[in-house]
PDB file of C-alpha atoms in Angstrom:
ATOM      1  CA  GLU A   1      20.355 -10.033  -3.256  1.00 87.00           C
ATOM      2  CA  ALA A   2      17.111 -12.033  -3.290  1.00 85.00           C
ATOM      3  CA  GLN A   3      14.361  -9.760  -4.338  1.00 93.00           C
ATOM      4  CA  VAL A   4      11.153  -9.109  -6.269  1.00 96.00           C
ATOM      5  CA  THR A   5      11.410  -6.119  -8.540  1.00 96.00           C
ATOM      6  CA  GLN A   6       8.370  -4.209  -9.745  1.00 96.00           C
ATOM      7  CA  ASN A   7       8.214  -1.381 -12.239  1.00 97.00           C
ATOM      8  CA  PRO A   8       7.141   1.306 -12.337  1.00 97.00           C
ATOM      9  CA  ARG A   9       6.801   2.470  -8.679  1.00 95.00           C
ATOM     10  CA  TYR A  10       4.328   5.165  -9.607  1.00 96.00           C
ATOM     11  CA  LEU A  11       2.034   5.497 -12.642  1.00 97.00           C
ATOM     12  CA  ILE A  12      -0.627   7.900 -13.587  1.00 97.00           C
ATOM     13  CA  THR A  13      -2.646   6.972 -16.703  1.00 96.00           C
ATOM     14  CA  VAL A  14      -5.904   7.847 -18.436  1.00 97.00           C
ATOM     15  CA  THR A  15      -8.961   5.617 -18.760  1.00 97.00           C
ATOM     16  CA  GLY A  16      -8.697   3.096 -21.530  1.00 97.00           C
ATOM     17  CA  LYS A  17      -4.962   3.344 -22.189  1.00 97.00           C
ATOM     18  CA  LYS A  18      -3.357  -0.147 -21.996  1.00 97.00           C
ATOM     19  CA  LEU A  19      -0.624  -0.513 -19.470  1.00 97.00           C
ATOM     20  CA  THR A  20       1.714  -3.230 -18.125  1.00 98.00           C
ATOM     21  CA  VAL A  21       3.288  -3.510 -14.698  1.00 98.00           C
ATOM     22  CA  THR A  22       6.332  -5.670 -14.708  1.00 98.00           C
ATOM     23  CA  CYS A  23       7.399  -8.074 -11.989  1.00 98.00           C
ATOM     24  CA  SER A  24      10.603 -10.101 -11.800  1.00 98.00           C
ATOM     25  CA  GLN A  25      12.111 -12.327  -9.140  1.00 97.00           C
ATOM     26  CA  ASN A  26      15.552 -13.811  -8.836  1.00 96.00           C
ATOM     27  CA  MET A  27      14.904 -16.610  -6.292  1.00 95.00           C
ATOM     28  CA  ASN A  28      13.754 -19.350  -8.731  1.00 94.00           C
ATOM     29  CA  HIS A  29      10.315 -19.327  -7.104  1.00 94.00           C
ATOM     30  CA  GLU A  30       7.613 -21.366  -8.770  1.00 93.00           C
ATOM     31  CA  TYR A  31       4.748 -19.374  -7.289  1.00 92.00           C
ATOM     32  CA  MET A  32       3.999 -15.739  -8.200  1.00 94.00           C
ATOM     33  CA  SER A  33       1.061 -13.626  -7.428  1.00 94.00           C
ATOM     34  CA  TRP A  34      -0.429 -10.180  -7.801  1.00 96.00           C
ATOM     35  CA  TYR A  35      -2.303  -8.345  -5.094  1.00 95.00           C
ATOM     36  CA  ARG A  36      -4.051  -4.995  -4.839  1.00 96.00           C
ATOM     37  CA  GLN A  37      -4.259  -3.141  -1.634  1.00 94.00           C
ATOM     38  CA  ASP A  38      -7.117  -0.790  -0.878  1.00 92.00           C
ATOM     39  CA  PRO A  39      -7.854   1.030   2.378  1.00 87.00           C
ATOM     40  CA  GLY A  40      -9.914  -1.065   4.706  1.00 83.00           C
ATOM     41  CA  LEU A  41      -9.798  -4.092   2.407  1.00 88.00           C
ATOM     42  CA  GLY A  42      -6.293  -5.345   3.003  1.00 88.00           C
ATOM     43  CA  LEU A  43      -4.628  -7.319   0.238  1.00 91.00           C
ATOM     44  CA  ARG A  44      -6.769  -9.094  -2.394  1.00 92.00           C
ATOM     45  CA  GLN A  45      -5.388 -11.517  -4.796  1.00 91.00           C
ATOM     46  CA  ILE A  46      -5.758 -10.700  -8.513  1.00 96.00           C
ATOM     47  CA  TYR A  47      -4.066 -13.590 -10.247  1.00 95.00           C
ATOM     48  CA  TYR A  48      -1.503 -16.172  -9.401  1.00 93.00           C
ATOM     49  CA  SER A  49       0.806 -18.580 -11.226  1.00 93.00           C
ATOM     50  CA  MET A  50       2.118 -21.895 -10.010  1.00 90.00           C
ATOM     51  CA  ASN A  51       4.736 -22.192 -12.722  1.00 91.00           C
ATOM     52  CA  VAL A  52       5.521 -21.360 -16.310  1.00 94.00           C
ATOM     53  CA  GLU A  53       2.344 -21.223 -18.472  1.00 93.00           C
ATOM     54  CA  VAL A  54       0.160 -22.009 -15.411  1.00 92.00           C
ATOM     55  CA  THR A  55      -1.979 -19.092 -14.232  1.00 94.00           C
ATOM     56  CA  ASP A  56      -5.319 -18.795 -12.529  1.00 92.00           C
ATOM     57  CA  LYS A  57      -7.710 -16.186 -11.226  1.00 93.00           C
ATOM     58  CA  GLY A  58      -7.612 -14.956  -7.743  1.00 90.00           C
ATOM     59  CA  ASP A  59     -10.338 -13.200  -5.900  1.00 89.00           C
ATOM     60  CA  VAL A  60     -10.617  -9.993  -8.025  1.00 95.00           C
ATOM     61  CA  PRO A  61      -9.459 -10.733 -11.520  1.00 97.00           C
ATOM     62  CA  GLU A  62     -11.855  -8.639 -13.557  1.00 97.00           C
ATOM     63  CA  GLY A  63     -10.087  -6.148 -15.711  1.00 97.00           C
ATOM     64  CA  TYR A  64      -6.682  -7.720 -15.429  1.00 98.00           C
ATOM     65  CA  LYS A  65      -4.592 -10.172 -17.411  1.00 98.00           C
ATOM     66  CA  VAL A  66      -1.287 -11.893 -16.659  1.00 98.00           C
ATOM     67  CA  SER A  67       1.197 -14.092 -18.480  1.00 96.00           C
ATOM     68  CA  ARG A  68       3.996 -16.391 -17.240  1.00 97.00           C
ATOM     69  CA  LYS A  69       6.242 -17.191 -20.226  1.00 97.00           C
ATOM     70  CA  GLU A  70       9.369 -17.360 -18.029  1.00 97.00           C
ATOM     71  CA  LYS A  71       9.790 -18.520 -14.501  1.00 96.00           C
ATOM     72  CA  ARG A  72      11.199 -15.138 -13.253  1.00 97.00           C
ATOM     73  CA  ASN A  73       8.622 -12.803 -14.851  1.00 98.00           C
ATOM     74  CA  PHE A  74       4.924 -12.309 -14.165  1.00 98.00           C
ATOM     75  CA  PRO A  75       3.634  -9.066 -15.737  1.00 98.00           C
ATOM     76  CA  LEU A  76       0.200  -7.585 -14.907  1.00 98.00           C
ATOM     77  CA  ILE A  77      -1.648  -6.162 -17.851  1.00 98.00           C
ATOM     78  CA  LEU A  78      -4.536  -3.783 -17.728  1.00 97.00           C
ATOM     79  CA  GLU A  79      -6.068  -3.756 -21.224  1.00 95.00           C
ATOM     80  CA  SER A  80      -8.426  -0.862 -20.586  1.00 97.00           C
ATOM     81  CA  PRO A  81      -7.824   0.691 -17.203  1.00 97.00           C
ATOM     82  CA  SER A  82     -10.675   2.310 -15.338  1.00 97.00           C
ATOM     83  CA  PRO A  83     -10.684   4.621 -12.287  1.00 97.00           C
ATOM     84  CA  ASN A  84     -11.827   1.750 -10.055  1.00 97.00           C
ATOM     85  CA  GLN A  85      -8.451   0.135 -10.706  1.00 98.00           C
ATOM     86  CA  THR A  86      -6.639   3.005  -8.938  1.00 98.00           C
ATOM     87  CA  SER A  87      -4.833   1.134  -6.196  1.00 97.00           C
ATOM     88  CA  LEU A  88      -1.571   0.044  -4.750  1.00 96.00           C
ATOM     89  CA  TYR A  89      -0.353  -3.209  -6.452  1.00 97.00           C
ATOM     90  CA  PHE A  90       2.065  -5.766  -5.090  1.00 96.00           C
ATOM     91  CA  CYS A  91       3.767  -8.640  -6.793  1.00 96.00           C
ATOM     92  CA  ALA A  92       4.869 -11.481  -4.573  1.00 95.00           C
ATOM     93  CA  SER A  93       6.727 -14.813  -5.041  1.00 94.00           C
ATOM     94  CA  SER A  94       7.440 -17.933  -3.041  1.00 91.00           C
ATOM     95  CA  PHE A  95       8.220 -21.587  -3.406  1.00 86.00           C
ATOM     96  CA  LEU A  96       5.287 -23.647  -4.402  1.00 77.00           C
ATOM     97  CA  GLN A  97       5.126 -25.746  -1.325  1.00 72.00           C
ATOM     98  CA  GLY A  98       3.122 -24.138   1.431  1.00 67.00           C
ATOM     99  CA  GLY A  99       4.555 -22.510   4.521  1.00 67.00           C
ATOM    100  CA  TYR A 100       7.312 -20.271   3.237  1.00 75.00           C
ATOM    101  CA  GLY A 101       5.468 -17.061   3.107  1.00 80.00           C
ATOM    102  CA  TYR A 102       5.906 -14.468   0.384  1.00 89.00           C
ATOM    103  CA  THR A 103       8.621 -12.135  -0.733  1.00 92.00           C
ATOM    104  CA  PHE A 104       7.028  -8.938  -1.825  1.00 93.00           C
ATOM    105  CA  GLY A 105       7.982  -6.239  -4.319  1.00 94.00           C
ATOM    106  CA  SER A 106       8.027  -2.562  -3.277  1.00 93.00           C
ATOM    107  CA  GLY A 107       4.627  -1.919  -4.893  1.00 95.00           C
ATOM    108  CA  THR A 108       3.261   0.100  -7.712  1.00 97.00           C
ATOM    109  CA  ARG A 109       0.955   3.081  -6.991  1.00 96.00           C
ATOM    110  CA  LEU A 110      -1.381   3.311  -9.968  1.00 98.00           C
ATOM    111  CA  THR A 111      -3.754   6.198 -10.560  1.00 98.00           C
ATOM    112  CA  VAL A 112      -6.315   6.061 -13.460  1.00 97.00           C
ATOM    113  CA  VAL A 113      -7.939   9.378 -14.286  1.00 96.00           C
TER     114      VAL A 113
ATOM    115  CA  ALA B   1     -13.175 -21.110   3.193  1.00 72.00           C
ATOM    116  CA  GLN B   2     -10.181 -19.655   4.906  1.00 79.00           C
ATOM    117  CA  SER B   3     -10.475 -16.144   6.281  1.00 88.00           C
ATOM    118  CA  VAL B   4      -8.580 -13.787   8.596  1.00 93.00           C
ATOM    119  CA  THR B   5     -10.051 -11.154  10.866  1.00 95.00           C
ATOM    120  CA  GLN B   6      -8.099  -8.336  12.468  1.00 96.00           C
ATOM    121  CA  PRO B   7     -10.617  -6.662  14.752  1.00 96.00           C
ATOM    122  CA  ASP B   8      -8.708  -3.458  15.276  1.00 95.00           C
ATOM    123  CA  ILE B   9      -8.376  -1.042  12.343  1.00 94.00           C
ATOM    124  CA  HIS B  10      -6.323   1.541  14.209  1.00 96.00           C
ATOM    125  CA  ILE B  11      -4.341   1.300  17.449  1.00 97.00           C
ATOM    126  CA  THR B  12      -2.446   4.023  19.192  1.00 97.00           C
ATOM    127  CA  VAL B  13       0.124   3.343  21.880  1.00 97.00           C
ATOM    128  CA  SER B  14       2.711   5.425  23.687  1.00 97.00           C
ATOM    129  CA  GLU B  15       6.394   4.713  23.050  1.00 97.00           C
ATOM    130  CA  GLY B  16       7.653   2.185  25.549  1.00 97.00           C
ATOM    131  CA  ALA B  17       4.256   0.679  26.165  1.00 97.00           C
ATOM    132  CA  SER B  18       3.423  -2.929  25.399  1.00 97.00           C
ATOM    133  CA  LEU B  19       1.537  -3.843  22.282  1.00 97.00           C
ATOM    134  CA  GLU B  20      -0.814  -6.624  21.328  1.00 98.00           C
ATOM    135  CA  LEU B  21      -2.459  -6.882  17.841  1.00 98.00           C
ATOM    136  CA  ARG B  22      -5.252  -9.334  17.423  1.00 98.00           C
ATOM    137  CA  CYS B  23      -5.712 -11.884  14.623  1.00 97.00           C
ATOM    138  CA  ASN B  24      -8.423 -14.533  14.346  1.00 96.00           C
ATOM    139  CA  TYR B  25      -8.463 -17.017  11.564  1.00 94.00           C
ATOM    140  CA  SER B  26     -10.940 -19.474  10.134  1.00 90.00           C
ATOM    141  CA  TYR B  27      -9.404 -22.755   8.815  1.00 81.00           C
ATOM    142  CA  GLY B  28     -10.304 -26.393   9.071  1.00 72.00           C
ATOM    143  CA  ALA B  29      -6.963 -27.842   9.820  1.00 76.00           C
ATOM    144  CA  THR B  30      -3.706 -26.498  11.397  1.00 75.00           C
ATOM    145  CA  PRO B  31      -2.870 -23.519   9.304  1.00 84.00           C
ATOM    146  CA  TYR B  32       0.411 -21.779   8.451  1.00 88.00           C
ATOM    147  CA  LEU B  33       0.191 -18.292  10.069  1.00 92.00           C
ATOM    148  CA  PHE B  34       2.147 -15.187   9.218  1.00 94.00           C
ATOM    149  CA  TRP B  35       2.553 -11.573  10.361  1.00 97.00           C
ATOM    150  CA  TYR B  36       3.761  -8.898   7.914  1.00 96.00           C
ATOM    151  CA  VAL B  37       4.615  -5.304   8.512  1.00 96.00           C
ATOM    152  CA  GLN B  38       4.261  -2.499   5.979  1.00 94.00           C
ATOM    153  CA  SER B  39       6.110   0.721   6.768  1.00 90.00           C
ATOM    154  CA  PRO B  40       4.850   3.828   4.979  1.00 84.00           C
ATOM    155  CA  GLY B  41       5.574   3.739   1.241  1.00 80.00           C
ATOM    156  CA  GLN B  42       7.153   0.378   1.520  1.00 83.00           C
ATOM    157  CA  GLY B  43       6.340  -3.256   0.579  1.00 87.00           C
ATOM    158  CA  LEU B  44       5.482  -5.913   3.083  1.00 92.00           C
ATOM    159  CA  GLN B  45       8.116  -7.503   5.252  1.00 93.00           C
ATOM    160  CA  LEU B  46       7.745 -10.836   7.026  1.00 93.00           C
ATOM    161  CA  LEU B  47       7.904 -10.511  10.797  1.00 96.00           C
ATOM    162  CA  LEU B  48       7.350 -14.068  11.863  1.00 95.00           C
ATOM    163  CA  LYS B  49       5.614 -17.305  10.959  1.00 92.00           C
ATOM    164  CA  TYR B  50       4.118 -20.392  12.536  1.00 91.00           C
ATOM    165  CA  PHE B  51       4.049 -23.809  11.037  1.00 83.00           C
ATOM    166  CA  SER B  52       3.906 -26.262  13.925  1.00 82.00           C
ATOM    167  CA  GLY B  53       5.589 -27.021  17.223  1.00 85.00           C
ATOM    168  CA  ASP B  54       6.158 -24.427  19.877  1.00 88.00           C
ATOM    169  CA  THR B  55       3.091 -22.146  19.853  1.00 90.00           C
ATOM    170  CA  LEU B  56       5.102 -19.077  20.851  1.00 96.00           C
ATOM    171  CA  VAL B  57       7.163 -17.863  17.945  1.00 96.00           C
ATOM    172  CA  GLN B  58       9.829 -15.163  17.902  1.00 96.00           C
ATOM    173  CA  GLY B  59      10.293 -12.760  15.030  1.00 96.00           C
ATOM    174  CA  ILE B  60      12.366  -9.854  13.915  1.00 95.00           C
ATOM    175  CA  LYS B  61      12.388  -6.432  15.545  1.00 94.00           C
ATOM    176  CA  GLY B  62      11.509  -7.891  18.980  1.00 96.00           C
ATOM    177  CA  PHE B  63       8.078  -9.190  18.032  1.00 97.00           C
ATOM    178  CA  GLU B  64       6.525 -12.412  19.084  1.00 98.00           C
ATOM    179  CA  ALA B  65       3.212 -14.154  18.393  1.00 98.00           C
ATOM    180  CA  GLU B  66       1.313 -16.969  20.116  1.00 96.00           C
ATOM    181  CA  PHE B  67      -0.800 -19.500  18.356  1.00 94.00           C
ATOM    182  CA  LYS B  68      -3.871 -20.555  20.281  1.00 94.00           C
ATOM    183  CA  ARG B  69      -5.771 -23.310  18.590  1.00 91.00           C
ATOM    184  CA  SER B  70      -8.721 -23.211  21.002  1.00 91.00           C
ATOM    185  CA  GLN B  71      -9.334 -19.505  20.181  1.00 93.00           C
ATOM    186  CA  SER B  72      -8.318 -19.610  16.543  1.00 93.00           C
ATOM    187  CA  SER B  73      -5.998 -16.723  17.263  1.00 95.00           C
ATOM    188  CA  PHE B  74      -2.430 -15.710  16.419  1.00 97.00           C
ATOM    189  CA  ASN B  75      -1.955 -12.458  18.268  1.00 98.00           C
ATOM    190  CA  LEU B  76       1.202 -10.332  17.783  1.00 98.00           C
ATOM    191  CA  ARG B  77       2.956  -8.863  20.803  1.00 98.00           C
ATOM    192  CA  LYS B  78       5.903  -6.577  21.627  1.00 98.00           C
ATOM    193  CA  PRO B  79       6.845  -5.746  25.221  1.00 97.00           C
ATOM    194  CA  SER B  80       8.051  -2.154  24.479  1.00 97.00           C
ATOM    195  CA  VAL B  81       7.085  -0.261  21.374  1.00 97.00           C
ATOM    196  CA  HIS B  82       9.487   2.095  19.558  1.00 96.00           C
ATOM    197  CA  TRP B  83       8.438   5.052  17.418  1.00 95.00           C
ATOM    198  CA  SER B  84       9.844   3.207  14.423  1.00 94.00           C
ATOM    199  CA  ASP B  85       7.201   0.457  14.867  1.00 96.00           C
ATOM    200  CA  ALA B  86       4.530   2.799  13.531  1.00 96.00           C
ATOM    201  CA  ALA B  87       3.213   0.924  10.455  1.00 96.00           C
ATOM    202  CA  GLU B  88       0.486  -1.256   9.171  1.00 95.00           C
ATOM    203  CA  TYR B  89       0.466  -4.820  10.241  1.00 97.00           C
ATOM    204  CA  PHE B  90      -1.162  -7.708   8.377  1.00 96.00           C
ATOM    205  CA  CYS B  91      -1.998 -11.202   9.529  1.00 96.00           C
ATOM    206  CA  ALA B  92      -2.203 -13.976   6.972  1.00 93.00           C
ATOM    207  CA  VAL B  93      -3.185 -17.608   6.845  1.00 90.00           C
ATOM    208  CA  GLY B  94      -1.815 -20.186   4.464  1.00 85.00           C
ATOM    209  CA  ASP B  95      -2.984 -23.575   3.309  1.00 68.00           C
ATOM    210  CA  SER B  96      -0.996 -26.290   5.057  1.00 61.00           C
ATOM    211  CA  GLY B  97      -2.396 -28.889   2.708  1.00 60.00           C
ATOM    212  CA  GLY B  98      -1.458 -27.412  -0.578  1.00 61.00           C
ATOM    213  CA  TYR B  99       0.384 -24.718  -2.359  1.00 65.00           C
ATOM    214  CA  ASN B 100       1.445 -21.501  -0.926  1.00 71.00           C
ATOM    215  CA  LYS B 101      -1.634 -19.293  -1.203  1.00 78.00           C
ATOM    216  CA  LEU B 102      -2.004 -16.730   1.507  1.00 86.00           C
ATOM    217  CA  ILE B 103      -5.193 -15.026   2.691  1.00 88.00           C
ATOM    218  CA  PHE B 104      -4.657 -11.641   4.377  1.00 91.00           C
ATOM    219  CA  GLY B 105      -6.591  -9.779   6.983  1.00 93.00           C
ATOM    220  CA  ALA B 106      -7.590  -6.145   6.374  1.00 92.00           C
ATOM    221  CA  GLY B 107      -4.650  -4.853   8.474  1.00 94.00           C
ATOM    222  CA  THR B 108      -4.175  -2.857  11.702  1.00 96.00           C
ATOM    223  CA  ARG B 109      -2.574   0.556  11.517  1.00 95.00           C
ATOM    224  CA  LEU B 110      -0.335   1.290  14.552  1.00 97.00           C
ATOM    225  CA  ALA B 111       0.417   4.860  15.589  1.00 97.00           C
ATOM    226  CA  VAL B 112       3.083   5.477  18.288  1.00 96.00           C
ATOM    227  CA  HIS B 113       2.915   8.619  20.483  1.00 94.00           C
ATOM    228  CA  PRO B 114       6.197   9.918  21.892  1.00 88.00           C
TER     229      PRO B 114
END
């Protein structure tokens, strides 16, 4: 089954404790992206990647890192989480050429206390 | 810069009534346009998309949307709403001239009364 898999689904952590949210896709998509969803703000792009070893900032990259060492994986790293990073996070993937839309993961609900 | 506006934050309809969710976009050329639905606790699922050609597009779950270039709109419609349609709906615009980056609207939350 074609899918984007995120882990974990739920995470509660403390301020400053490094964490990684994993994302993996099995569709051979070049393009992968991380979004955060906050009430009233919709989805905002954090980082994206157009292929292996090619990543760039989205609209709200502060406090986040990513890597793309393999085509299928695109982990999101929070080196020192803060409470304002409490949010619902989605990973998405697609073909690079425009117009295909995204396949989304099921989301990760992160709470930083 | 591209942008998407969904003017209605919340909409409530009765089951069986018709539905129209509004979406306005800002983009210089003909955009790619999408509607996604997010059920409670779920990820986003693609309802339908517009690239070119027929301006009335059909999607899954009985939804349709109409692209109106003159109004920069891509409104989502359904003739008869079911209780299971209660969800949050997102309109998105993509760059037809480049790679597949999507800009999303803030979403419209739909409630359905029995």
